[in-house]
XYZ file of C-alpha atoms in Angstrom:
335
model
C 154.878 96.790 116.012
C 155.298 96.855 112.095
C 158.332 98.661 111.271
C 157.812 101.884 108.960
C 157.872 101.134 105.086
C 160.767 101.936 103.332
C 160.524 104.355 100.415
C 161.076 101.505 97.960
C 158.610 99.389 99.993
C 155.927 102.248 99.525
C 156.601 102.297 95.735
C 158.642 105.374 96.084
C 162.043 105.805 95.085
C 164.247 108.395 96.793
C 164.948 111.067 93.561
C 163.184 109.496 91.185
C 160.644 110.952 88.457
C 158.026 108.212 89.983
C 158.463 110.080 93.371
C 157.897 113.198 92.412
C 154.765 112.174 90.636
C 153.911 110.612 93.849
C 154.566 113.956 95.924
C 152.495 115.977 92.881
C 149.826 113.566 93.227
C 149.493 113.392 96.649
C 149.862 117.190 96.794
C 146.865 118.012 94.343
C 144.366 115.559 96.077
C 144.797 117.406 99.228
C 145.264 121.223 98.204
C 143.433 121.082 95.431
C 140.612 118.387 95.897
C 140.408 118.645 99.667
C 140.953 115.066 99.680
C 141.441 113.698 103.485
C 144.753 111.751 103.978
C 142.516 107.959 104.442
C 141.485 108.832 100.568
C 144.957 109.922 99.136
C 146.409 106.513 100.695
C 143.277 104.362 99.410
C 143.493 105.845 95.940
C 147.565 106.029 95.745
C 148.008 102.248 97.200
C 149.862 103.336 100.389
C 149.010 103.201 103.997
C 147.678 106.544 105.484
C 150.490 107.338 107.731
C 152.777 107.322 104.313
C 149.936 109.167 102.336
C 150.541 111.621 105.049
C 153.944 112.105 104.720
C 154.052 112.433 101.006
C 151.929 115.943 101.897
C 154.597 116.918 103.973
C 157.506 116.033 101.403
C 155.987 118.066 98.668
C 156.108 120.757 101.057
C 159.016 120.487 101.814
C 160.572 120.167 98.511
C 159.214 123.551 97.704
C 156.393 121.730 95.615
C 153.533 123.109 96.829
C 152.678 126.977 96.231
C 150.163 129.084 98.056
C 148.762 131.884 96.929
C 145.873 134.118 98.757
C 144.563 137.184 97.770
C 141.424 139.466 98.100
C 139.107 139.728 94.917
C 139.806 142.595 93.132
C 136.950 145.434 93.901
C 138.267 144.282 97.866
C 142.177 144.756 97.241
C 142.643 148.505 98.020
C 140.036 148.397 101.097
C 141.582 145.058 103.086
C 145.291 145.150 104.355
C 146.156 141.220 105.457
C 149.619 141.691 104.358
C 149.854 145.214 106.722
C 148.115 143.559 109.395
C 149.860 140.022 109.430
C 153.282 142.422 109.324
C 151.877 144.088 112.659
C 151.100 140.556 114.651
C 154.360 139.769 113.997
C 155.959 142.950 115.003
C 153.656 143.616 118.014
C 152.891 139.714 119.425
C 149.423 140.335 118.596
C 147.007 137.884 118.304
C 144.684 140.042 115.605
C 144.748 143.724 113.952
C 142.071 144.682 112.093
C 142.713 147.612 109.754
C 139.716 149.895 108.321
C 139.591 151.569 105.757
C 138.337 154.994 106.532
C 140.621 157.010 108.523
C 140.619 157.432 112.623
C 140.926 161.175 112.654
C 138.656 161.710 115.563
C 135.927 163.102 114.150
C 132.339 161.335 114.543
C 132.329 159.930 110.974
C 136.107 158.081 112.110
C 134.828 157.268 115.249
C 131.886 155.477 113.510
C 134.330 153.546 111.473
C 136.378 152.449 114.295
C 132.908 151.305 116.219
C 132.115 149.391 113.706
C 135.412 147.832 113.155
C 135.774 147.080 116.872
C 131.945 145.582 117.245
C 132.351 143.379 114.316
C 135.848 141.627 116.563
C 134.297 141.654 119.685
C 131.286 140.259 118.500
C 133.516 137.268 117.122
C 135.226 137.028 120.848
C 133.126 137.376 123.314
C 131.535 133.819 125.072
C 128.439 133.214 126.844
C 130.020 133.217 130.474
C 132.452 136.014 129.801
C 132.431 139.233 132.043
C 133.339 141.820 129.654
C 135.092 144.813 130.691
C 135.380 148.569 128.719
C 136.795 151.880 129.351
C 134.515 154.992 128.769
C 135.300 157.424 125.712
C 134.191 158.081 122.327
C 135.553 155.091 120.737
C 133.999 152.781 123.174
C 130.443 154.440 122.853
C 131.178 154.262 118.562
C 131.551 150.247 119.289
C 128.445 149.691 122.200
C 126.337 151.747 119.284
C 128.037 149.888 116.234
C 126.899 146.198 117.748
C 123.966 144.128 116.813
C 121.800 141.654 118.671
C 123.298 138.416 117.155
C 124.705 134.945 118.243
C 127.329 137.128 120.714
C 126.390 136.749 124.225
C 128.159 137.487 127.798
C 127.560 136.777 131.796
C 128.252 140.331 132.637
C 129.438 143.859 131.565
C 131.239 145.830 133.751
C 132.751 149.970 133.682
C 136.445 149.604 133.922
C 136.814 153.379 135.000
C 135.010 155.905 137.216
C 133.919 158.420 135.188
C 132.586 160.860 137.893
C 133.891 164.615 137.687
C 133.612 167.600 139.416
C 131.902 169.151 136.529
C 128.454 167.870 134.458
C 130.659 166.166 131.859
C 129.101 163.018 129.884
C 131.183 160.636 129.521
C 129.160 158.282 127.963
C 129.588 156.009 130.226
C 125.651 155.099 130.890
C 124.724 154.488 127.472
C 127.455 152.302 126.658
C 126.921 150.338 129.565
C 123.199 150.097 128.918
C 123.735 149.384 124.783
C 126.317 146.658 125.506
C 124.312 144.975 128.221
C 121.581 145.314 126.101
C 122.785 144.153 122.920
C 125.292 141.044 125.124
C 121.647 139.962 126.743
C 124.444 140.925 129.955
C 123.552 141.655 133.492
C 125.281 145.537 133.738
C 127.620 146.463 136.667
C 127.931 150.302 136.912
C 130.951 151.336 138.481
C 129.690 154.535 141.233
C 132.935 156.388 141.469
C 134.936 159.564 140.534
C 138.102 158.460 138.330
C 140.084 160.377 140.814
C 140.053 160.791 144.498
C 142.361 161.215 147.529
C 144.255 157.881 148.345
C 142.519 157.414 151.360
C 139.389 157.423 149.616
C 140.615 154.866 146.987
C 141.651 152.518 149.860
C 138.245 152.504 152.035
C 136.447 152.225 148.745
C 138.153 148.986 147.664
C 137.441 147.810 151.485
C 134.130 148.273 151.062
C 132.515 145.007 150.179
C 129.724 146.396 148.121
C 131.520 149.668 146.051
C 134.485 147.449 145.517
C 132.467 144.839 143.560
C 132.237 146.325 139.963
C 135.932 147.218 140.430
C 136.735 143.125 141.054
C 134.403 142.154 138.500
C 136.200 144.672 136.251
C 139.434 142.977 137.181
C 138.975 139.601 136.783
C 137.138 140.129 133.075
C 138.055 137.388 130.311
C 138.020 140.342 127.467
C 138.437 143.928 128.104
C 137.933 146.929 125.281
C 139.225 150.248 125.320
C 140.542 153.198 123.799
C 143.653 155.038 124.889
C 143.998 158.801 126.087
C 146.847 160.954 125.493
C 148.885 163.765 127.158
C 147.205 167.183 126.278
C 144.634 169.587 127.050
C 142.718 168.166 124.015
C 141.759 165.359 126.050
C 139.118 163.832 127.563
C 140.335 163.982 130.989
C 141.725 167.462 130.847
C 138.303 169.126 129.289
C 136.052 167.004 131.766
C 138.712 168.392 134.156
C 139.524 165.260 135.712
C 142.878 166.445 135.713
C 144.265 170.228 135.459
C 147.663 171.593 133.934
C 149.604 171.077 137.251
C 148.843 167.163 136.286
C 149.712 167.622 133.195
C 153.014 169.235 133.312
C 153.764 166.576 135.805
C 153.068 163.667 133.333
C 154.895 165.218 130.356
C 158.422 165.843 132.800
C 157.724 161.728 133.495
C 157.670 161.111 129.940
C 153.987 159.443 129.740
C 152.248 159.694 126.223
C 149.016 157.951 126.819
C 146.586 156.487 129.624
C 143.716 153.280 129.544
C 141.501 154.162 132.216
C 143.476 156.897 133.654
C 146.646 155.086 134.354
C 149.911 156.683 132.441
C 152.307 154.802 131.025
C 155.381 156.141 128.791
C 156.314 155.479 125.398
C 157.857 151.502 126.214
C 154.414 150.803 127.524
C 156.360 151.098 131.448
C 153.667 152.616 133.693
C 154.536 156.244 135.001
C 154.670 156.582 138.823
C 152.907 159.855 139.308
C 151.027 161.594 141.587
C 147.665 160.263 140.254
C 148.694 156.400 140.671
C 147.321 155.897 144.555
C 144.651 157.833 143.628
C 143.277 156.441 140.567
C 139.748 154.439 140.375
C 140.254 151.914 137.623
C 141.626 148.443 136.922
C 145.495 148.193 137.119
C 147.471 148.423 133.982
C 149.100 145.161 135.443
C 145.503 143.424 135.114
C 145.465 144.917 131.919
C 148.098 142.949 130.716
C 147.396 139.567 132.498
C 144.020 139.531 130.574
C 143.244 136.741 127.877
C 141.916 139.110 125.549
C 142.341 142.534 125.435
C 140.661 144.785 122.768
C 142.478 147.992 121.732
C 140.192 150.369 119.365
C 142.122 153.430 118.552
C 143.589 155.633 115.586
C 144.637 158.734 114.275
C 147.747 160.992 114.471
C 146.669 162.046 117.535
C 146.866 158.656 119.309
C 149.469 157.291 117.552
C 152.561 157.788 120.516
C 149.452 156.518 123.112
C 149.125 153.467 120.598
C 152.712 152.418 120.639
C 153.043 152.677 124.406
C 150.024 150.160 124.848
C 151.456 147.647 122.281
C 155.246 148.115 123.524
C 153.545 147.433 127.104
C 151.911 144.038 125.910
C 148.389 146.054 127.183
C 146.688 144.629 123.898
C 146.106 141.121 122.168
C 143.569 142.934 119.486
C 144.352 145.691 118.227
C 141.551 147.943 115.428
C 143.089 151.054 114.288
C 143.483 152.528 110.364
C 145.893 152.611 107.852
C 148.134 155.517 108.572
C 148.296 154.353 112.054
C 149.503 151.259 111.070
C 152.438 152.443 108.465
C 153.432 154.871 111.217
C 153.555 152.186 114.384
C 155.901 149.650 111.823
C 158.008 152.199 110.887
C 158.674 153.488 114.602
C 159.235 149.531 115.827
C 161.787 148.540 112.934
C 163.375 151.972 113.970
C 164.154 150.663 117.213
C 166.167 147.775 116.411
């Protein structure tokens, strides 16, 4: 084995101006030239392994200076700086931040489709089963995607979305737009999102009505929106649940549901009446998922944000800029 060269030996002298140059050198042909590290040691003289190291020195040594920025027409409609400040705070893997504002109204919910097709069209693999919630920020995505390169094995409904009442969901023409536009075989989950617990039981021991429910739980990426505690919601107006529920969740302390499970404002799921009797995946499957696609925004949903995220229920997270300010400045409160 040849012993390692010696800065002297590699025409470098520790602290002098001919090592420096050296480091500079070295530095430039790789930032700035995109030389490879066999090129910087044929050109320099020095064996690739030291041509190497000279890139890490200048490092280092505080020599090398990056600098990234958006062009400027882009720099008031991109946040990186927001969004790399939430990955860190959160553990998340990607936020995307739109411009336009998530206020809940079609033209927002547009914006956050949009936002969230343009990720999950970047995620999604060719043998993935891909799971989603119903609700208007899910349909906003299924109608924001385009047939392109994206492709998946299967797409499957998360949640029952039956009710006691004719309330669309809707539930059918996401499932048929992201089949459709995934080239996906579609698995339509048959099932009220509530029921009695006995119900729930013989229905997941049923080998056919519990396979959309498996399939559901065992998905590589899962999208979804997040509900929260008021009669402005979804579930309340599709009456899915009534006020009795509701005063029952808000004494537990939940602020927001995926799928119809509650969970509080740490992300910890609430043990209410509804949890035996709920037809959805698990919050716990939730979490254990590789990649989990949260698209959400707006004072409204900002509490039911900040439980998912404090409960590790996202990896991805699309939401808008007043969200985001709002979410960082509750987390840094906490510590």
């Amino acid at each position: 084995m040849t012993a390692p060269q010696s800065p002297r030996q590699s025409g470098v002298t520790a602290d002098s101006g001919q090592d420096i140059r050296l480091l500079l050198r070295a530095a430039t042909m790789y930032h700035l030239e995109g030389a490879t590290q066999a090129e910087i040691a044929a050109r320099l003289g020095v064996s690739r392994p030291t041509a190497g190291r000279l890139v890490q020195r200048a490092r280092a040594q505080g020599l090398v200076t990056v600098s990234v920025a958006a062009p400027d027409h882009l720099g008031s409609s991109i946040h990186p700086d927001a969004e790399r400040e939430m990955e860190q705070a959160f553990g998340l893997d990607e936020v995307l931040i739109m411009d336009s504002p998530a206020d809940g109204t079609p033209s927002g919910d547009a914006a956050l489709g949009r936002a969230g097709a343009s990720v999950l069209a970047r995620r999604i693999q060719p043998t993935d089963t891909f799971g989603f919630t119903w609700g208007p920020e899910q349909v906003a995505v299924a109608d924001a995607l385009t047939a392109r390169n994206a492709s998946c094995r299967r797409v499957v409904q998360m949640d029952g979305s039956m009710s006691s009442i004719d309330y669309h969901t809707g539930v059918d023409h996401a499932l048929s737009r992201f089949s459709e536009q995934l080239r996906a075989q579609p698995m339509r989950l048959i099932a009220p999102l509530y029921a009695d617990a006995d119900t729930v039981t013989a229905m997941r021991r049923d080998s056919i009505l519990s396979q959309p429910l498996l399939a559901a739980e065992n998905a590589e990426v899962m999208l979804f929106g997040v509900g929260s505690v008021s009669t402005s919601t979804t579930l309340f107006e599709g009456s899915f649940i009534d006020s009795a529920v509701l005063v029952e969740l808000e004494h537990l302390g939940a602020v927001g549901e995926i799928g119809g499970r509650f969970y509080d404002i740490d992300g910890v799921p609430v043990d209410s009446s509804l949890v035996g009797r709920t037809v959805s995946v698990p919050l716990s499957h939730v979490h254990e998922c590789t990649t989990t696609i949260l698209v959400s925004g707006g004072a409204h949903r900002q509490e039911s944000i900040l439980g998912a995220l404090r409960g590790g229920f996202a990896t991805i997270l699309v939401t808008d800029l007043a969200t985001t300010q709002w979410l960082l400045s509750e987390q840094k409160g906490q510590r």
